[in-house]
mmCIF file of N, CA and C in Angstrom:
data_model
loop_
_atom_site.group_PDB
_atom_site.id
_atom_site.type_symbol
_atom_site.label_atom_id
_atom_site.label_comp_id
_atom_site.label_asym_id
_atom_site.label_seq_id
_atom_site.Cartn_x
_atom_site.Cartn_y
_atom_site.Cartn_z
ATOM 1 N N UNK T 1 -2.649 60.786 26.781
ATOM 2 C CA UNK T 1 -2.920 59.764 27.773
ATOM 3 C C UNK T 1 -1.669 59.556 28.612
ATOM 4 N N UNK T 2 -1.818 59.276 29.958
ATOM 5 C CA UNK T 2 -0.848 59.187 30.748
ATOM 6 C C UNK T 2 -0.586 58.269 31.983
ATOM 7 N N UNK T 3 -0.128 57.273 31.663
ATOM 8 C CA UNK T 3 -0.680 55.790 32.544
ATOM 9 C C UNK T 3 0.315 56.298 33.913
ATOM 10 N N UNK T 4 -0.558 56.388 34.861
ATOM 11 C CA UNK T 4 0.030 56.677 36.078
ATOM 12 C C UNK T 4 0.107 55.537 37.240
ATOM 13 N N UNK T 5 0.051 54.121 37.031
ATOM 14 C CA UNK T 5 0.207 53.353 37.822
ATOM 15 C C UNK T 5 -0.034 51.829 36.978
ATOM 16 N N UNK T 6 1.033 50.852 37.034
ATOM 17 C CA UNK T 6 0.824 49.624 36.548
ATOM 18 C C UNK T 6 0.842 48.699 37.744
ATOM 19 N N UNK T 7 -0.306 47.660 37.984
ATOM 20 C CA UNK T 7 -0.117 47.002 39.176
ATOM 21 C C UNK T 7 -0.539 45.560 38.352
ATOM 22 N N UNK T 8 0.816 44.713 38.737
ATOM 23 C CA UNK T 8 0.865 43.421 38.189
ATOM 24 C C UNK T 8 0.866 42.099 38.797
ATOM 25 N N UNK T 9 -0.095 41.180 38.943
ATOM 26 C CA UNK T 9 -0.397 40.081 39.921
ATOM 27 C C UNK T 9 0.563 38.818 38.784
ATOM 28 N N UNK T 10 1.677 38.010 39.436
ATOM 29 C CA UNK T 10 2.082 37.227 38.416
ATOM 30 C C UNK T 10 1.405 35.939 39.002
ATOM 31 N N UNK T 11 1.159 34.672 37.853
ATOM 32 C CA UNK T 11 0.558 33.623 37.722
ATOM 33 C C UNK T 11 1.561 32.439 37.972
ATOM 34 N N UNK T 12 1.615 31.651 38.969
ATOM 35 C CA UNK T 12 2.477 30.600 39.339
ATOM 36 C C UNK T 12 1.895 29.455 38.918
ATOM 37 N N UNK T 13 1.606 29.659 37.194
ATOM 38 C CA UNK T 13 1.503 28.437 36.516
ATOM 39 C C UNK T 13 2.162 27.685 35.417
ATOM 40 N N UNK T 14 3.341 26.855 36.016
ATOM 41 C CA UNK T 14 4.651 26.167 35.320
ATOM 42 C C UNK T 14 4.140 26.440 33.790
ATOM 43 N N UNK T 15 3.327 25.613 33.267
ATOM 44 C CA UNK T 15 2.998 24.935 32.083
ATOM 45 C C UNK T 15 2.121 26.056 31.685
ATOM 46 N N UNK T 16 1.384 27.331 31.916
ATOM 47 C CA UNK T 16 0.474 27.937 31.752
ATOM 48 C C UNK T 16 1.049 29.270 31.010
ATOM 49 N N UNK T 17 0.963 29.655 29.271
ATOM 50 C CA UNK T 17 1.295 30.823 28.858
ATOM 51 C C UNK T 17 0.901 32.090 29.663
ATOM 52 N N UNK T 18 -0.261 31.999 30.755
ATOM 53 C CA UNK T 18 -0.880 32.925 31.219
ATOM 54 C C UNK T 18 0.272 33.466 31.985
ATOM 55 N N UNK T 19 0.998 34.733 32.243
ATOM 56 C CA UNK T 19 2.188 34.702 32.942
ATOM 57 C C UNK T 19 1.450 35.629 34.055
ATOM 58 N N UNK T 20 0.563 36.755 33.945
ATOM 59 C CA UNK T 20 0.354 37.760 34.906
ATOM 60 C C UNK T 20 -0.954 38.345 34.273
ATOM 61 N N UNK T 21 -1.687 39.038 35.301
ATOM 62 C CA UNK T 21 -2.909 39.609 34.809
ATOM 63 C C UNK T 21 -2.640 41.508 35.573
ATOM 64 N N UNK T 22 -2.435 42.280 34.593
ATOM 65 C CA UNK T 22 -2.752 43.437 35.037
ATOM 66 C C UNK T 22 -3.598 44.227 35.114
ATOM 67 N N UNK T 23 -3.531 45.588 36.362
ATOM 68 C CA UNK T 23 -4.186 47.040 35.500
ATOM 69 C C UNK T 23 -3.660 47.730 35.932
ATOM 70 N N UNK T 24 -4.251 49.014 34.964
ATOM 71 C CA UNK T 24 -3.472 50.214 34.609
ATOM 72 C C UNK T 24 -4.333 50.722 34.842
ATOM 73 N N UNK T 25 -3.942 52.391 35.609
ATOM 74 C CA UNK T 25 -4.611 53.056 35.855
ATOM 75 C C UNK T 25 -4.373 54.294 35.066
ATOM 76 N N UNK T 26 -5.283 55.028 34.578
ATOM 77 C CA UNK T 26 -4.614 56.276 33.243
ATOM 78 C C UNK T 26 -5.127 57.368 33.864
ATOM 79 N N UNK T 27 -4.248 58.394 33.419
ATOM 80 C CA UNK T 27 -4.658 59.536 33.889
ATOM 81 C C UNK T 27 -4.858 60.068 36.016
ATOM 82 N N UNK T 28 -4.710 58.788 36.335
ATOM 83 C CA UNK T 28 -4.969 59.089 38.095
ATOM 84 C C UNK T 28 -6.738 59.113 37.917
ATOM 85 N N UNK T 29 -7.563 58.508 36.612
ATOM 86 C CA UNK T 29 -8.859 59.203 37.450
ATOM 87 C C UNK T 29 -9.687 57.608 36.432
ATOM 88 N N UNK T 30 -8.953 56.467 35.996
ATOM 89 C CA UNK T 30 -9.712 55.299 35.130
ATOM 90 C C UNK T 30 -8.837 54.139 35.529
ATOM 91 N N UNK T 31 -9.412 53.373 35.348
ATOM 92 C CA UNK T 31 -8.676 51.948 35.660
ATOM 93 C C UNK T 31 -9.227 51.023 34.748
ATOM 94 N N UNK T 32 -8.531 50.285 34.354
ATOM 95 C CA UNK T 32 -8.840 48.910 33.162
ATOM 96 C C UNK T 32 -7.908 47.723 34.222
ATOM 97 N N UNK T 33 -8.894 46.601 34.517
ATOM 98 C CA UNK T 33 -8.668 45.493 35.366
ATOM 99 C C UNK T 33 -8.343 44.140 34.214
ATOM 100 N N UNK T 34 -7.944 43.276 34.119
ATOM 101 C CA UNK T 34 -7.637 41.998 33.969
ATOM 102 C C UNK T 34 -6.859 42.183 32.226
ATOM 103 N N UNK T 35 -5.992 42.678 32.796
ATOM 104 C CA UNK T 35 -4.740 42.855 31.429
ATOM 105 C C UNK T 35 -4.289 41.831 31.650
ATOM 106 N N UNK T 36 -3.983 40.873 30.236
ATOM 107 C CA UNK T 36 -3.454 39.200 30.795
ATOM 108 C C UNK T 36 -2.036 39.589 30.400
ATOM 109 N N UNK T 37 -0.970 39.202 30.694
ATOM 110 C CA UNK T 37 0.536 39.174 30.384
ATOM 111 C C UNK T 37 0.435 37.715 29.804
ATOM 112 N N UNK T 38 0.683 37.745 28.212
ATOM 113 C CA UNK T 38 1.257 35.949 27.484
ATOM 114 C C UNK T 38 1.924 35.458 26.752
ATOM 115 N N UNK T 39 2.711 34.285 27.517
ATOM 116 C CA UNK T 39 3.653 34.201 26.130
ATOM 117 C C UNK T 39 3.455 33.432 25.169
ATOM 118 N N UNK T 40 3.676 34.196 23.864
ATOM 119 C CA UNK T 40 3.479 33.577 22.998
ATOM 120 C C UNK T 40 4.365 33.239 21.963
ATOM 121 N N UNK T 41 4.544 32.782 20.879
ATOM 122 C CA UNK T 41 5.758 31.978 19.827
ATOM 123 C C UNK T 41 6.644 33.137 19.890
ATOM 124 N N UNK T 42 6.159 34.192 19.676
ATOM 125 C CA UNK T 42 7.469 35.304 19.265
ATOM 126 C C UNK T 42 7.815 36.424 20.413
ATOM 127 N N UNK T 43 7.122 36.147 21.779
ATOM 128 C CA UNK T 43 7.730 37.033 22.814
ATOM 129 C C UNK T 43 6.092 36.946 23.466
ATOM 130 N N UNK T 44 6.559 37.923 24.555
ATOM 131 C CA UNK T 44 5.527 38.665 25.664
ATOM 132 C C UNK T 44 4.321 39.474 24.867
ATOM 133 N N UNK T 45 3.069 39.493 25.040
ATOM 134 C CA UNK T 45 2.313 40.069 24.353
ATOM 135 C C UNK T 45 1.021 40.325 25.932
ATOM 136 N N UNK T 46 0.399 41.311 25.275
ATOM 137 C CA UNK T 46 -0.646 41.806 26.379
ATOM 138 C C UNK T 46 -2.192 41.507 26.052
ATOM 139 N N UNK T 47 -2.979 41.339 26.371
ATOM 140 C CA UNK T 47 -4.702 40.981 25.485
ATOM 141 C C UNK T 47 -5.208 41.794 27.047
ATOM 142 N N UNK T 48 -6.009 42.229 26.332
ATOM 143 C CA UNK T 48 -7.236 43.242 26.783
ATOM 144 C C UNK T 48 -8.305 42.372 27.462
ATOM 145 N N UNK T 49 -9.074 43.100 28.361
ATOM 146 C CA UNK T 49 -10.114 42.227 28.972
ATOM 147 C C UNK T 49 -10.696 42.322 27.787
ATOM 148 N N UNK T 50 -11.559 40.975 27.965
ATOM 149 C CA UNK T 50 -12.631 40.233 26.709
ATOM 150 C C UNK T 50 -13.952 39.570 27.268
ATOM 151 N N UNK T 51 -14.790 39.568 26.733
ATOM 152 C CA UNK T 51 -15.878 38.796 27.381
ATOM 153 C C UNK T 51 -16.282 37.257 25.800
ATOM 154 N N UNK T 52 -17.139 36.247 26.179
ATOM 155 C CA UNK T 52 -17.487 35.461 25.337
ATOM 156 C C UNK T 52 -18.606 35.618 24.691
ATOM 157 N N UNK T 53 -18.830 35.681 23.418
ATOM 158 C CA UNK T 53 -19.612 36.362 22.665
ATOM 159 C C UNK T 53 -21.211 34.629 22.807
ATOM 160 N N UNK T 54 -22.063 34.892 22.341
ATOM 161 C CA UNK T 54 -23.164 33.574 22.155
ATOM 162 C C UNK T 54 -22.209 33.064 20.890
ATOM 163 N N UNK T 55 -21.652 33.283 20.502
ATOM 164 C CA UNK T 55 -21.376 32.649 19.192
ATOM 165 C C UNK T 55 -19.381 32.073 19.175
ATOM 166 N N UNK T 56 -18.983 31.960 20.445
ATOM 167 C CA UNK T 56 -18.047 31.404 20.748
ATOM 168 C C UNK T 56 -16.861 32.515 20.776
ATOM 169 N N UNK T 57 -16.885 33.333 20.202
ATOM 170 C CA UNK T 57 -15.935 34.463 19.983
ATOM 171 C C UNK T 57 -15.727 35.115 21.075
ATOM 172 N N UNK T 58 -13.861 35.818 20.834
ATOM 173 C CA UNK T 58 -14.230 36.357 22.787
ATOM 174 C C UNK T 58 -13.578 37.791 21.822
ATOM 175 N N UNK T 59 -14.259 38.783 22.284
ATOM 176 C CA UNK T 59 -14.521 40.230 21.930
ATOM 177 C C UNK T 59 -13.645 41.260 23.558
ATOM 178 N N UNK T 60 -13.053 41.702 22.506
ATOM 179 C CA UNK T 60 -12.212 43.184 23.594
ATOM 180 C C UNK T 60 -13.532 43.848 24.137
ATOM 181 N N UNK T 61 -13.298 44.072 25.608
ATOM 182 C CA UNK T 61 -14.470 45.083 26.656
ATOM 183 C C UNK T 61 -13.911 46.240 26.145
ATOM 184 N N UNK T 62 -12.520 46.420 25.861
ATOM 185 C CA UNK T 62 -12.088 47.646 26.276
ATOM 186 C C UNK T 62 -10.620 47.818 25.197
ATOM 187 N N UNK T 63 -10.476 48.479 24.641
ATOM 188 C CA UNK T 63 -9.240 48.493 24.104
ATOM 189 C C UNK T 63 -8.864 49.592 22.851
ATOM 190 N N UNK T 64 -7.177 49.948 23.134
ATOM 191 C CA UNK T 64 -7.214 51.095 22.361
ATOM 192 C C UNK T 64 -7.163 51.271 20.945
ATOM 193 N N UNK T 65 -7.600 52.317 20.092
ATOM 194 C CA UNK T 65 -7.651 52.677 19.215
ATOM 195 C C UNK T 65 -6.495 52.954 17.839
ATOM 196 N N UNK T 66 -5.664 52.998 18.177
ATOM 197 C CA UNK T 66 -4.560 52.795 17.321
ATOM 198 C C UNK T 66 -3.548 52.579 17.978
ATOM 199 N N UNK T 67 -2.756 52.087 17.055
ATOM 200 C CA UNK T 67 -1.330 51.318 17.688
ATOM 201 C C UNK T 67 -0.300 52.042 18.519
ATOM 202 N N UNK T 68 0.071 53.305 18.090
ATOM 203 C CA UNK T 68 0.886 53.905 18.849
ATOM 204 C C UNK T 68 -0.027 53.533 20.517
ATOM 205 N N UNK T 69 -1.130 53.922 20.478
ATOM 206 C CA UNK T 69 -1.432 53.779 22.071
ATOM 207 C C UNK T 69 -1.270 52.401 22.728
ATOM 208 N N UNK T 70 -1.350 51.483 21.585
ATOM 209 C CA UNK T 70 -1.508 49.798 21.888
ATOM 210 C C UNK T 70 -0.078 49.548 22.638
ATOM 211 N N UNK T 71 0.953 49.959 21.672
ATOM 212 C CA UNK T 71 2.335 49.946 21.977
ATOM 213 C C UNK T 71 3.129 50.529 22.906
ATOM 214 N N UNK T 72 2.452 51.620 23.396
ATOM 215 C CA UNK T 72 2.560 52.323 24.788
ATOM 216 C C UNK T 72 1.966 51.463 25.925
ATOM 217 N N UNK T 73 0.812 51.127 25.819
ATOM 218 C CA UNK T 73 0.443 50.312 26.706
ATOM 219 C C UNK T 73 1.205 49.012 26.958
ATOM 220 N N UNK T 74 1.514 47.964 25.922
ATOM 221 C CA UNK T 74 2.091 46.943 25.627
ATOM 222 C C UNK T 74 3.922 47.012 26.810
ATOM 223 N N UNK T 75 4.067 47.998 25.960
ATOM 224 C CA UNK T 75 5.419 48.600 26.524
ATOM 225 C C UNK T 75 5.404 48.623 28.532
ATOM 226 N N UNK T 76 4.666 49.524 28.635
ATOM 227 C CA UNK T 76 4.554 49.411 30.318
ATOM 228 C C UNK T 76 3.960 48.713 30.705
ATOM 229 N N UNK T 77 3.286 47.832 30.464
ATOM 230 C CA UNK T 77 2.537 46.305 31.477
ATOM 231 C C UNK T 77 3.681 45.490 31.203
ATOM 232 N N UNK T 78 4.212 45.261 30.304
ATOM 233 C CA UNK T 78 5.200 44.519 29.753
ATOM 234 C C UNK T 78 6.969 44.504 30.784
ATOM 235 N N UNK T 79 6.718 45.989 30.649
ATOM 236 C CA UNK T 79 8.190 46.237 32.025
ATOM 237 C C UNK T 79 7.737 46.220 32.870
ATOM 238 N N UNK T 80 6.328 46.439 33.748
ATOM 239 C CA UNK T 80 6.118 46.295 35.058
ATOM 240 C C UNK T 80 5.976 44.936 35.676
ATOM 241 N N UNK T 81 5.717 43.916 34.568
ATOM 242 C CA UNK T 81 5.592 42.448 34.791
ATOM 243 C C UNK T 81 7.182 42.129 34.980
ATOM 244 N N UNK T 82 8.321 42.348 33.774
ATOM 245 C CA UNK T 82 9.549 42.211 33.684
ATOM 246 C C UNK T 82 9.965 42.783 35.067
ATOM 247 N N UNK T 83 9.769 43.685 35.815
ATOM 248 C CA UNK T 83 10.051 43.625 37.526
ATOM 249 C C UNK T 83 9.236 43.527 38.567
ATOM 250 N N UNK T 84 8.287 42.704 38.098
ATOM 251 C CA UNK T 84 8.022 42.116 39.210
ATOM 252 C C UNK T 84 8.377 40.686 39.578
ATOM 253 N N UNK T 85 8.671 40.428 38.133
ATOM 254 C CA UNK T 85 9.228 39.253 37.956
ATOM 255 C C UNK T 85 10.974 38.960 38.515
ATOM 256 N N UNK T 86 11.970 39.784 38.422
ATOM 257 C CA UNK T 86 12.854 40.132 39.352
ATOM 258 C C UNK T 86 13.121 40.188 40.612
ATOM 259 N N UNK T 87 11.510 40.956 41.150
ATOM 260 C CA UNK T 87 11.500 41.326 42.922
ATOM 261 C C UNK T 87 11.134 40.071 43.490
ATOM 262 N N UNK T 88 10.429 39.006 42.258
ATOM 263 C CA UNK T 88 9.946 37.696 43.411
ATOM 264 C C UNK T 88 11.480 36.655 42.934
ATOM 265 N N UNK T 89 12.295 36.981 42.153
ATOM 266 C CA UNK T 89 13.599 36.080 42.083
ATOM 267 C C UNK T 89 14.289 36.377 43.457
#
């Protein structure tokens, strides 16, 4: 897999863990839309689009299969937020 473009919208909400919503585009030929950027107790973390289940639960649309890929992904939404967050300082 080969993520060929991270495009990161950041969230100008003081009080709001929500920091940025991304996507990634893999390969030049798929795209996955509303990657949330959040912070949480122990750092920056990424959540997958989700939808709300009838039974209150919110369930991954989309998301990868083992960790090495999780952590690859994690990794580059994670630095592309970390400068975009720079270019608007």
């Amino acid at each position: 897999m080969n993520i060929t473009e991270v495009r990161v919208r950041l969230v100008n909400k003081e009080d709001s863990k929500l920091k940025a919503v991304a996507s990634m585009t893999i390969d030049g030929c798929f795209v996955i839309h509303d990657i949330k950027v959040i912070q949480g107790n122990e750092g920056l973390f990424i959540s997958m689009p989700s939808r709300k289940t009838p039974e209150g639960e919110y369930k991954d649309i989309v998301h990868p299969i083992n960790t090495e890929t999780r952590e690859a992904i994690s990794k580059k939404i994670i630095e592309a937020y970390e400068q975009e967050l720079n270019k608007a300082e």
